[in-house]
Short mmCIF file of C-alpha atoms and ligand atoms in Angstrom, two decimals:
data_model
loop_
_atom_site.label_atom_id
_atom_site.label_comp_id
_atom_site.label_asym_id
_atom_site.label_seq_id
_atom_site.Cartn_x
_atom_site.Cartn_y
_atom_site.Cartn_z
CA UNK A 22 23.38 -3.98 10.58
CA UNK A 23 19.79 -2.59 10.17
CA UNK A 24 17.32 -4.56 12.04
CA UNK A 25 13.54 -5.07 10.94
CA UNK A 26 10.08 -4.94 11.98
CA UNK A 27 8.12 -6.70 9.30
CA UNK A 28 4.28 -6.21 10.03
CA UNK A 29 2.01 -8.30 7.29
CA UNK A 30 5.69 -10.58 7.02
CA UNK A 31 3.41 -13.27 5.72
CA UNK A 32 1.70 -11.07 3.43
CA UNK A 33 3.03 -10.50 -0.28
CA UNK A 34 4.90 -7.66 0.42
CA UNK A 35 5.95 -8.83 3.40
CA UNK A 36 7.76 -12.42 2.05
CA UNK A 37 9.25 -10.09 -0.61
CA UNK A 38 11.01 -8.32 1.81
CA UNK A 39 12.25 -11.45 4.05
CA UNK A 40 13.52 -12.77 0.50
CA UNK A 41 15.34 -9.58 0.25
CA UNK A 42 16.29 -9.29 3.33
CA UNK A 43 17.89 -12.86 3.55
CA UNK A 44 20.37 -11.94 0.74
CA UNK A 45 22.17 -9.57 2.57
CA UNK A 46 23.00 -11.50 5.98
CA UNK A 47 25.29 -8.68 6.57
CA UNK A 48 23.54 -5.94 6.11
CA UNK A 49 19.75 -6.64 7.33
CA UNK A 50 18.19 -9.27 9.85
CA UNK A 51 14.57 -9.41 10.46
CA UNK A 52 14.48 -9.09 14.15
CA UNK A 53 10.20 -8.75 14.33
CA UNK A 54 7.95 -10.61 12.80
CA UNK A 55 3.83 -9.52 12.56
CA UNK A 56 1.29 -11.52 11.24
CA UNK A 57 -2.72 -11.55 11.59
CA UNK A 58 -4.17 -15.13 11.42
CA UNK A 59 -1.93 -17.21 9.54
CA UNK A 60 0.05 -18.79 12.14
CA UNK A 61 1.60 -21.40 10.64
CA UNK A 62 2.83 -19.39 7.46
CA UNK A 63 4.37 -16.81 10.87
CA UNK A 64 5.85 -20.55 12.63
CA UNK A 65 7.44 -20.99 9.08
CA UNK A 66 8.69 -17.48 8.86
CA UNK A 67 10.59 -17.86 12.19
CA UNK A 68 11.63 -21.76 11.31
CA UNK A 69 13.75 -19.19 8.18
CA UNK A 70 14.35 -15.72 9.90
CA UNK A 71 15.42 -16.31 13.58
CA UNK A 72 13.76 -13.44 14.85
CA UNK A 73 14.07 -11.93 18.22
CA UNK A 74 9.94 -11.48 18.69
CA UNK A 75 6.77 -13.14 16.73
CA UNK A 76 3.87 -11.22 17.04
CA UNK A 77 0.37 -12.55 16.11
CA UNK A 78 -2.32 -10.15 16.08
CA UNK A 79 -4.96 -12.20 16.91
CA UNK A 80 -4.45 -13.42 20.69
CA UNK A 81 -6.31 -16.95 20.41
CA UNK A 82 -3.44 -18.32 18.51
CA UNK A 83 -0.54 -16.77 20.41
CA UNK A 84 -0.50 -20.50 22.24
CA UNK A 85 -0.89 -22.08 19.08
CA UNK A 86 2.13 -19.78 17.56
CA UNK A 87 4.45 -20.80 20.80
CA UNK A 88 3.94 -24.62 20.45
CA UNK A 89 5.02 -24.40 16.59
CA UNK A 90 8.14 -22.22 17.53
CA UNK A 91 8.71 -24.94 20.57
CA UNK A 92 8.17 -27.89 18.62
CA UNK A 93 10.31 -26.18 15.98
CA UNK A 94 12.97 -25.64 18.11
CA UNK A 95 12.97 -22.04 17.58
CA UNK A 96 13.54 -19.79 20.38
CA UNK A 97 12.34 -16.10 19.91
CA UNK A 98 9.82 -14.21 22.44
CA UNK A 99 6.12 -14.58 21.52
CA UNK A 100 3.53 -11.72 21.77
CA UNK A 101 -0.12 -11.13 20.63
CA UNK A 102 -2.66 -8.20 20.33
CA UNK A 103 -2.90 -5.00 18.28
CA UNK A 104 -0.51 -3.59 21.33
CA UNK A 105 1.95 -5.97 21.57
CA UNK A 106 2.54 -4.61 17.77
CA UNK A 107 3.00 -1.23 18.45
CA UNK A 108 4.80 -2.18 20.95
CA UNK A 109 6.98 -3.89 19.29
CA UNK A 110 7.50 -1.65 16.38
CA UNK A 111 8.37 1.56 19.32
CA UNK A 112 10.73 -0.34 21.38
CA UNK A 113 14.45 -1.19 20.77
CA UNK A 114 14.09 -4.52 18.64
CA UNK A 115 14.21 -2.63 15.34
CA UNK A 116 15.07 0.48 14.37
CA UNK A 117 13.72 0.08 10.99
CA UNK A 118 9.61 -0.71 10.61
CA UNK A 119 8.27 -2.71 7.03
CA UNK A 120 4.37 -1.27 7.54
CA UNK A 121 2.67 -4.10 5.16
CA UNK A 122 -0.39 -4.82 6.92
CA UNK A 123 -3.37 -4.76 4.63
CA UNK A 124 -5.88 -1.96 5.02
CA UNK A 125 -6.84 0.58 8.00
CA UNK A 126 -5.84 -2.01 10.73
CA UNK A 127 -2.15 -1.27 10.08
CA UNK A 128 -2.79 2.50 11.11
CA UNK A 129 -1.74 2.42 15.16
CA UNK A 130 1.73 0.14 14.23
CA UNK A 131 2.19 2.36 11.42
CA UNK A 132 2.25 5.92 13.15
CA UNK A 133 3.69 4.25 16.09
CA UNK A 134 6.69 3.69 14.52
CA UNK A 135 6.54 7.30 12.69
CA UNK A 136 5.72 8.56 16.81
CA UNK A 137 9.35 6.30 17.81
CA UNK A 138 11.55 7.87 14.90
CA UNK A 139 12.06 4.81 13.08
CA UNK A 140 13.02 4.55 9.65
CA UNK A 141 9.28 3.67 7.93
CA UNK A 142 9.38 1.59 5.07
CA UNK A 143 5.72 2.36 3.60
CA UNK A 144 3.87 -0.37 1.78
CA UNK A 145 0.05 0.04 4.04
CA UNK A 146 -0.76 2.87 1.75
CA UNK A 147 -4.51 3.13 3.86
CA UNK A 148 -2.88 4.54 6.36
CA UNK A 149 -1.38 7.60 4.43
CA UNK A 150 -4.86 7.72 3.14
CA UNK A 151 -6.43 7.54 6.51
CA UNK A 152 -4.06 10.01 8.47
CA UNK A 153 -2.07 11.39 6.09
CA UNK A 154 -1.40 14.98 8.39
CA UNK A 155 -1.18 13.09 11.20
CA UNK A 156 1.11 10.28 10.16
CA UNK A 157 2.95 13.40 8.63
CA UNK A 158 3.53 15.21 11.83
CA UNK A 159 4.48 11.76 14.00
CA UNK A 160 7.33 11.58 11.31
CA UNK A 161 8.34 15.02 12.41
CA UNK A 162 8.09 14.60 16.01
CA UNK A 163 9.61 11.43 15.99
CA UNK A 164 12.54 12.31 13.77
CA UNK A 165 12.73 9.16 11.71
CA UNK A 166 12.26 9.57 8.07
CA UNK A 167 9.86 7.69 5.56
CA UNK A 168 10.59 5.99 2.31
CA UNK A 169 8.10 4.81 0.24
CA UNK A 170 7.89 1.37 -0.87
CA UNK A 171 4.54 1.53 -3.28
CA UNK A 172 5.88 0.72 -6.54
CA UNK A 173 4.78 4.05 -7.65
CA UNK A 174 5.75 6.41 -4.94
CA UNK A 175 9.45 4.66 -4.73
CA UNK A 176 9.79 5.60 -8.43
CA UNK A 177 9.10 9.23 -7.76
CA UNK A 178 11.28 9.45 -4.75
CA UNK A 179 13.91 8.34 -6.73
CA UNK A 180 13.25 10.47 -9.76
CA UNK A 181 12.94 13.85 -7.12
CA UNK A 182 16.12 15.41 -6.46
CA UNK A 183 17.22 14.78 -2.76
CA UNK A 184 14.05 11.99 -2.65
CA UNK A 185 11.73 14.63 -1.17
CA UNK A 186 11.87 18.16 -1.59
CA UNK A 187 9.94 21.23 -2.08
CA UNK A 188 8.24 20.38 -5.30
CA UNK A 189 7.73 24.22 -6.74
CA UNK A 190 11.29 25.16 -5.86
CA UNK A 191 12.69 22.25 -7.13
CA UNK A 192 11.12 23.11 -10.38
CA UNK A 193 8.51 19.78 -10.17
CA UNK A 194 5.33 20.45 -12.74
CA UNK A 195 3.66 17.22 -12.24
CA UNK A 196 3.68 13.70 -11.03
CA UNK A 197 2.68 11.31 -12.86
CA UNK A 198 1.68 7.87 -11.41
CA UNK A 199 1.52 4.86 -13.77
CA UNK A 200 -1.00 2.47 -13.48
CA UNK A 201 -1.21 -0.97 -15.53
CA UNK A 202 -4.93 -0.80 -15.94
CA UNK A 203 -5.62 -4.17 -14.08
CA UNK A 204 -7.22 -7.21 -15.61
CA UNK A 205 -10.09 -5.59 -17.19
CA UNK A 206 -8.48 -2.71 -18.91
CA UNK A 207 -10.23 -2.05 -22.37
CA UNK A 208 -14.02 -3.86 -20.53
CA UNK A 209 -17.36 -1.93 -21.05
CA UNK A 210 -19.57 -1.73 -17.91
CA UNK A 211 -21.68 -4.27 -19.71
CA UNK A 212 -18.60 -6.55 -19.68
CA UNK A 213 -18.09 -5.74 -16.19
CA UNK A 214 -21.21 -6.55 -14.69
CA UNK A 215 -20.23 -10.08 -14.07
CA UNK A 216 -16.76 -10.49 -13.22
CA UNK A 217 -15.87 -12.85 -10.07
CA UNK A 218 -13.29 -11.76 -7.45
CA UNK A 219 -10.71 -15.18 -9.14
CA UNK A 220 -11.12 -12.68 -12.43
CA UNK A 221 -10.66 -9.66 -10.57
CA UNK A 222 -7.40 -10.77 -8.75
CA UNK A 223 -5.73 -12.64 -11.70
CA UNK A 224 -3.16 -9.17 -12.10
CA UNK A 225 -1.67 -9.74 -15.45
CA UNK A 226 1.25 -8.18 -14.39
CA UNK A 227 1.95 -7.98 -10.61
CA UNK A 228 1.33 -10.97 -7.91
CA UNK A 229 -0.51 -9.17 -5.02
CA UNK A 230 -2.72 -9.84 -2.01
CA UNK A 231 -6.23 -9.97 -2.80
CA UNK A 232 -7.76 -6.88 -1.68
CA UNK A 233 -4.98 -4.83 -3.66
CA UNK A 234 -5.94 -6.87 -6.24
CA UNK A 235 -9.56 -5.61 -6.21
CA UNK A 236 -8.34 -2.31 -6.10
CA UNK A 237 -6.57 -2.59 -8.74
CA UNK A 238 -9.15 -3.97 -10.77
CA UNK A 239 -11.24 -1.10 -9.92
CA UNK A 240 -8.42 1.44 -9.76
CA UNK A 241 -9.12 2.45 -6.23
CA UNK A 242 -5.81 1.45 -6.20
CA UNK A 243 -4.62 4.27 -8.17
CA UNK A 244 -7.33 6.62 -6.30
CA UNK A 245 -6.03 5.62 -2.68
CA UNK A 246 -2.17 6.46 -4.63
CA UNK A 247 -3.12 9.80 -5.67
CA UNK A 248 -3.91 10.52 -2.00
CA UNK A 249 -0.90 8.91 -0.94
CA UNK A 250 1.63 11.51 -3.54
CA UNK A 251 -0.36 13.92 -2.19
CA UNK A 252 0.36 13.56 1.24
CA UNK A 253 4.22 12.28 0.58
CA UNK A 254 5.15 14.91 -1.81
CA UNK A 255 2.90 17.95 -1.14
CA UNK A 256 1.48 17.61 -4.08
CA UNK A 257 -1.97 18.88 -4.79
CA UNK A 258 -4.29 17.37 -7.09
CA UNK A 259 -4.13 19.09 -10.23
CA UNK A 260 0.17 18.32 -10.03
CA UNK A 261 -0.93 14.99 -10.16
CA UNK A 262 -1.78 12.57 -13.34
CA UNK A 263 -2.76 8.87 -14.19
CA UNK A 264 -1.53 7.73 -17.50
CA UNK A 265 -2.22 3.99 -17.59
CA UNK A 266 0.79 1.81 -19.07
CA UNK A 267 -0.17 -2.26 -19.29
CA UNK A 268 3.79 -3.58 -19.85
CA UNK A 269 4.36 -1.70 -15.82
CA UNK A 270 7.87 -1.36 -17.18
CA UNK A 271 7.55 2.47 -16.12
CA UNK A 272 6.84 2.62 -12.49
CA UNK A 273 6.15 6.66 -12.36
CA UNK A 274 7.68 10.04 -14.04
CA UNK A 275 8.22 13.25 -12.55
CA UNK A 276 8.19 16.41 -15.31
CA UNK A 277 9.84 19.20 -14.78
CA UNK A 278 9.37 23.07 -15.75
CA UNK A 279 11.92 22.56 -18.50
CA UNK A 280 10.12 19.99 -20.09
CA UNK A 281 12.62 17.03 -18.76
CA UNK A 282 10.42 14.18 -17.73
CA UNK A 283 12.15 11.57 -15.73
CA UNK A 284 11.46 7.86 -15.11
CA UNK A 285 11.95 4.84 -12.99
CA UNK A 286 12.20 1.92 -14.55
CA UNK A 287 11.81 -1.85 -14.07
CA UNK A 288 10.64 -5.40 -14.40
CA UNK A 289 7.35 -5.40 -12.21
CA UNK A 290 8.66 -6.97 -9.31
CA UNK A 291 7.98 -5.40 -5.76
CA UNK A 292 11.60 -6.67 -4.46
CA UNK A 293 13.10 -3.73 -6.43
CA UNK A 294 11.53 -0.70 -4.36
CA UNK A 295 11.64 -2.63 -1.18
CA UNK A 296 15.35 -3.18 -2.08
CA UNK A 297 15.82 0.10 -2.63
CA UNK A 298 13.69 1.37 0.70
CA UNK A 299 15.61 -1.01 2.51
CA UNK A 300 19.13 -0.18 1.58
CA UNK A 301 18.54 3.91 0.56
CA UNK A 302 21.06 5.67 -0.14
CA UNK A 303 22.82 2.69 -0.85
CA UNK A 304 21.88 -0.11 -3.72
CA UNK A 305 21.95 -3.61 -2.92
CA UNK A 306 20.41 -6.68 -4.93
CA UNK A 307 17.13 -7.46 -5.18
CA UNK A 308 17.15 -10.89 -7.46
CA UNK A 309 14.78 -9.13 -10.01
CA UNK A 310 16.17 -10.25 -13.43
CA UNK A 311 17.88 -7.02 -14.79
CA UNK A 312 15.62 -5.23 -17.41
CA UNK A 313 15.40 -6.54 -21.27
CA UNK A 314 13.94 -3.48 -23.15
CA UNK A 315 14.99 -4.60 -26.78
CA UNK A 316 12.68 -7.78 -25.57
CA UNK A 317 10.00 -5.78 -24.16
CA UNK A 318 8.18 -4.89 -27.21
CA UNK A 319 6.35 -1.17 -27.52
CA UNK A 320 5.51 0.68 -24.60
CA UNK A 321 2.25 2.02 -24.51
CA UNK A 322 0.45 4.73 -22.33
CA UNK A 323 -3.21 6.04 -22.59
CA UNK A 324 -5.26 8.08 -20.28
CA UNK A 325 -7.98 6.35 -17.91
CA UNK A 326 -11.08 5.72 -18.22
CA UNK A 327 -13.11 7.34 -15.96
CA UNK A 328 -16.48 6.90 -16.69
CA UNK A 329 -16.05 2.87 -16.78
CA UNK A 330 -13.46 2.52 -13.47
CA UNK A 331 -15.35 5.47 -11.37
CA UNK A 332 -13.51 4.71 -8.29
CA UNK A 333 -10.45 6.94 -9.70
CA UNK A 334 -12.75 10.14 -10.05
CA UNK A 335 -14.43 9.17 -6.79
CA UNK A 336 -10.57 9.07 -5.07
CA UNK A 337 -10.07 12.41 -6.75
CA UNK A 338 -13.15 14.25 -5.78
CA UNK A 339 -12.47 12.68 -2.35
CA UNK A 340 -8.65 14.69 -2.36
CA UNK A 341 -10.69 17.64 -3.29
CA UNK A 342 -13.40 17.92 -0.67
CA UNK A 343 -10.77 17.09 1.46
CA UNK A 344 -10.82 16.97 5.73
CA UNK A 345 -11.69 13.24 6.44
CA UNK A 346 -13.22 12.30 2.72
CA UNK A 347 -10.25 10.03 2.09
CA UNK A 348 -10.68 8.76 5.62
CA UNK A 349 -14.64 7.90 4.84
CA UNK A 350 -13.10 6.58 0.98
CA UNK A 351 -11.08 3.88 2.39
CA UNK A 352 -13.21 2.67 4.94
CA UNK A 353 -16.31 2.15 2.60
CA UNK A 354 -14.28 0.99 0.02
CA UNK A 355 -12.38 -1.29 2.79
CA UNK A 356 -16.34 -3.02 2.89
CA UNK A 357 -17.02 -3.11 -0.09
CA UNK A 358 -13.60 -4.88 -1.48
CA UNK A 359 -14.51 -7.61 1.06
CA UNK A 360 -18.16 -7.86 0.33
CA UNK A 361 -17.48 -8.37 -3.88
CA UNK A 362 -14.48 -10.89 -2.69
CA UNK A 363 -16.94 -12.83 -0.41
CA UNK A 364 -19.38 -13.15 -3.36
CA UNK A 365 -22.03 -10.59 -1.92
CA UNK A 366 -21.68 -7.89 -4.50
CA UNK A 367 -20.92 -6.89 -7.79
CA UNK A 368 -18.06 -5.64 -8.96
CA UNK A 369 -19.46 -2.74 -10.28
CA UNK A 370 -21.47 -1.73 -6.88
CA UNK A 371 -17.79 -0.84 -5.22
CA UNK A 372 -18.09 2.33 -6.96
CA UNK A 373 -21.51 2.51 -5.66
CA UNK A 374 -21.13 1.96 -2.12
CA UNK A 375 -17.99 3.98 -2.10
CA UNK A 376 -20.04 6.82 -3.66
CA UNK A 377 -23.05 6.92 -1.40
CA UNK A 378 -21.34 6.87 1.47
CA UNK A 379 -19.17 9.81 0.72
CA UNK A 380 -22.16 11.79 -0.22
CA UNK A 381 -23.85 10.56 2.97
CA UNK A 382 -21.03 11.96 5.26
CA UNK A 383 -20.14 14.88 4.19
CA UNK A 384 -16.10 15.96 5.29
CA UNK A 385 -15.47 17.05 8.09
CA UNK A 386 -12.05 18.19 9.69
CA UNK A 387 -9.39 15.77 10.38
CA UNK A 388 -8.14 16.75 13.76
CA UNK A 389 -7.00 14.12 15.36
CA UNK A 390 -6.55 10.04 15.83
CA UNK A 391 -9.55 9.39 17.59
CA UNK A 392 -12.06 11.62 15.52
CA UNK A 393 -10.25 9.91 12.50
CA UNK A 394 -10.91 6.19 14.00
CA UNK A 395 -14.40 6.84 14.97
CA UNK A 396 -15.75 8.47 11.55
CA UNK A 397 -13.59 5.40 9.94
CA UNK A 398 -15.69 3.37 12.02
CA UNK A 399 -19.23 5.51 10.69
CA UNK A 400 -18.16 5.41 7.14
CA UNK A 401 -17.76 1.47 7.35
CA UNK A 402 -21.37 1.30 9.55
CA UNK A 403 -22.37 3.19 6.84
CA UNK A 404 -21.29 0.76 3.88
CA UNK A 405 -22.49 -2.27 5.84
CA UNK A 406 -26.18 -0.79 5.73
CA UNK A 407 -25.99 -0.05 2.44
CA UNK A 408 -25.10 -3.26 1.54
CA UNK A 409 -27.80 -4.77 3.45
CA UNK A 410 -30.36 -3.33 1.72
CA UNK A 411 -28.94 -4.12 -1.56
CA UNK A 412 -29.17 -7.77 -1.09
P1 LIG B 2 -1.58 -9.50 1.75
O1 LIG B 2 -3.03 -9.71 1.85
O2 LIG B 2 -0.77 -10.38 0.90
O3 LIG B 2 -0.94 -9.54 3.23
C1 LIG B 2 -1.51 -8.82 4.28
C2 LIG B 2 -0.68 -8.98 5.54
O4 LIG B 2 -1.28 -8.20 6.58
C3 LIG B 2 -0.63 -10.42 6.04
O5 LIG B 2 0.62 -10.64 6.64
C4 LIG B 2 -1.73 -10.44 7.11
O6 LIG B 2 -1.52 -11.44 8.09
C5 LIG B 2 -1.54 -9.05 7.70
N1 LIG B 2 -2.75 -8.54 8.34
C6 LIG B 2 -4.00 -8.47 7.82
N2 LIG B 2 -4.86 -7.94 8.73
C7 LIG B 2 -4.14 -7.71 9.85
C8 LIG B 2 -4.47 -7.22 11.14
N3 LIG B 2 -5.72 -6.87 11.48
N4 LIG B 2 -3.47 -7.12 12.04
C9 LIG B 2 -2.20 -7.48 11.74
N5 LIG B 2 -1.83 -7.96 10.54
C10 LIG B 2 -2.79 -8.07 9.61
O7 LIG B 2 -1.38 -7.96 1.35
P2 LIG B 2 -0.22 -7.31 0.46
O8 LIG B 2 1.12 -7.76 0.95
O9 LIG B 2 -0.56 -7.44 -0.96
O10 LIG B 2 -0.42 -5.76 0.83
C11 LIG B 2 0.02 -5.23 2.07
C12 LIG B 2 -0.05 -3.71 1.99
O11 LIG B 2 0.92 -3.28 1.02
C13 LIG B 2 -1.40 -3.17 1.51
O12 LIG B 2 -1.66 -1.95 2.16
C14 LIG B 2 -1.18 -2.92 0.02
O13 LIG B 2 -2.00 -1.89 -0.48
C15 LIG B 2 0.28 -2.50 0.01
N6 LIG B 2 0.97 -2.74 -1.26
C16 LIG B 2 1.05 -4.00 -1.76
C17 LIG B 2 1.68 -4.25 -2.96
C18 LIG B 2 1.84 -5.64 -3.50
O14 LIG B 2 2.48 -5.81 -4.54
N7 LIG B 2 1.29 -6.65 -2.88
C19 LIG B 2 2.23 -3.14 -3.75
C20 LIG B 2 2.15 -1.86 -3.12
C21 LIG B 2 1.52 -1.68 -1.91
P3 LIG B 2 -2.17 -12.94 7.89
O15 LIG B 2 -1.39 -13.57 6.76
O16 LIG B 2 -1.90 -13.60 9.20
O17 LIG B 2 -3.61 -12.75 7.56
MG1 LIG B 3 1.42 0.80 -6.34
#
């Protein structure tokens, strides 16, 4: 019986895998829950689950979050704080950790589990983006092991022989990450000037929170992935290609020296890698309705455009300059995403603000947590300004 820490349980991901996990009573139980604010979507979680421990990050509602669970009749321990989440993901409640917080605030649970040698079940790719050495080397120490539950990332692991090896021995050429091109796919700039975050999170293809959304819409998204094969596969950047594919039938390919090119396939369903995360090396159900491809029509794939969704170059050139860049990335982009969803800029001016701040902080070496945190905290300081004076 595995037992789970889901972080961000009331999140997309996060009800995925509770759906997943509640079809195999005998083989998973969610034994930690983690949410942010939401406390009666957590109350409801728990009402379903039965876990041993609700954790609410915010501490003004952990009273709020025990009444519910009292008045509910439901009796599991309740915690609250950014600590009491680590904690709870290091202790001896789960030995398995669901990381599917949104964004740079799921970076302490996440390496704390790595730290504890837990098996990490990666959905909060900003961490990887954030830390990627460092999350890297508390897997090591810790001894657990990490499978990836991106959509992308999980198709790669499973098309790699072994899930993980040494790339150039194994005969690897490239890695090539699918991306469905988001909602606007095929716009102009012109076209794009005026787009509204409802437009921008209306996925035609995937149901997702809505900053993912945005970055999707942007590709960020498939920037802030590039980073993340880099760091999981020890890739480096020119091993690694976007081919955009709309139907997201293909979740990612892996070519080899002879030419082979393999693929994981799929209806575009996140329940399918977190399925597969969850039960590796096994295979258990997911519920996903099995794959029609004499239904699915023609596949297509094309190569990105660049010049209209500059957030993909900018994640690029970011890998490239490497040290913190991908750190200073995120974080700007992190404002930006949340400025253009609160109505306060244009979609287009993500690429902007992203861009200015990278060129205003110029890399500098990743060394450790802290530094990391603190330069996380400049590049958003940074974006905030910037946005300032552009309203
Ligand atoms: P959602 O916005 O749907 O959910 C985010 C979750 O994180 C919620 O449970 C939220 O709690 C919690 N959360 C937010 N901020 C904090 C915080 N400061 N402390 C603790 N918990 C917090 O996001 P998604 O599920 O879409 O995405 C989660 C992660 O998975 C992201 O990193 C995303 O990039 C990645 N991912 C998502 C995919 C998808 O299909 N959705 C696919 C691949 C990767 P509350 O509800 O209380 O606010
Ligand atoms: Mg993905």
């Amino acid at each position: 019986m595995k037992r789970i820490a889901v972080l961000g349980a009331t999140g997309s991901i996060g009800t995925s895998t509770l759906d997943v996990i509640a079809r195999h009573p005998d083989r998973f139980r969610a034994s930690v829950l983690g949410a942010h604010r939401n406390v009666a979507a957590l109350a409801g979680l728990c009402v379903a689950h039965r876990p041993e421990l609700a954790v609410i990050a915010d501490p003004a509602l952990e009273g709020e979050l025990a009444r519910r669970l009292g008045a509910a009749g439901v009796r599991c321990a309740v915690a609250s704080g950014h600590a009491a989440l680590t904690a709870a993901v290091s202790g001896a409640l789960c030995d398995t950790v669901v990381a599917a917080i949104v964004g740079a605030a799921g970076l302490d649970s996440t390496l704390a589990a790595a730290r504890a040698g837990k098996r990490l079940l990666l959905a909060n790719k900003e961490s990887i983006v954030l830390a990627g050495p460092l999350l890297l080397e508390a897997l090591r120490a810790g001894g657990g092991e990490l499978i990836p539950v991106d959509s992308e990332h999980n198709a790669i692991f499973q098309c790699l022989p072994g899930g993980r090896p040494d790339l150039r021995a194994s005969g690897v050429r490239k890695l090539i990450l699918t991306a469905s091109g988001g909602p606007f796919r095929g716009r102009t700039r012109a076209e794009l000037a005026t787009v509204t975050p409802d437009q921008a999170c209306r996925h035609p293809k995937w149901s997702m929170g809505r900053k993912i959304s945005v970055d999707s819409a942007t590709l960020m998204n498939k920037g802030l992935e590039v980073i993340e094969a880099h760091h999981l596969f020890g890739a480096p950047a020119d091993a690694i290609e976007v081919l955009v594919h709309p139907q997201s039938l293909v979740h990612s390919l892996v070519e080899y020296a002879d030419g082979s090119v393999l693929a994981q396939l799929g209806n575009p369903d996140m329940r399918t890698a977190i399925a597969h995360a969850l039960a590796w090396p096994e295979r258990v159900a997911a519920g996903v309705a099995p794959l029609d491809l004499a239904a699915s029509g023609t596949l297509q794939f094309e190569a990105p455009d660049l010049a209209t969704f500059r957030c993909l170059a900018l994640a690029f050139q970011a890998l490239l300059a490497g040290g913190d860049a991908p750190a200073i990335l995120n974080a700007a982009n992190e404002v930006a995403v949340e400025a253009f969803l609160a109505g306060a800029l244009p979609f287009l001016a993500i690429a902007e603000v992203v861009e200015a701040v990278l060129a205003e902080l110029p890399p500098q070496a990743a060394v450790d947590v802290e530094s990391l945190v603190a330069r996380d905290g400049q590049a958003r300081a940074t974006a905030r300004r910037l946005l300032r004076r552009a309203c």
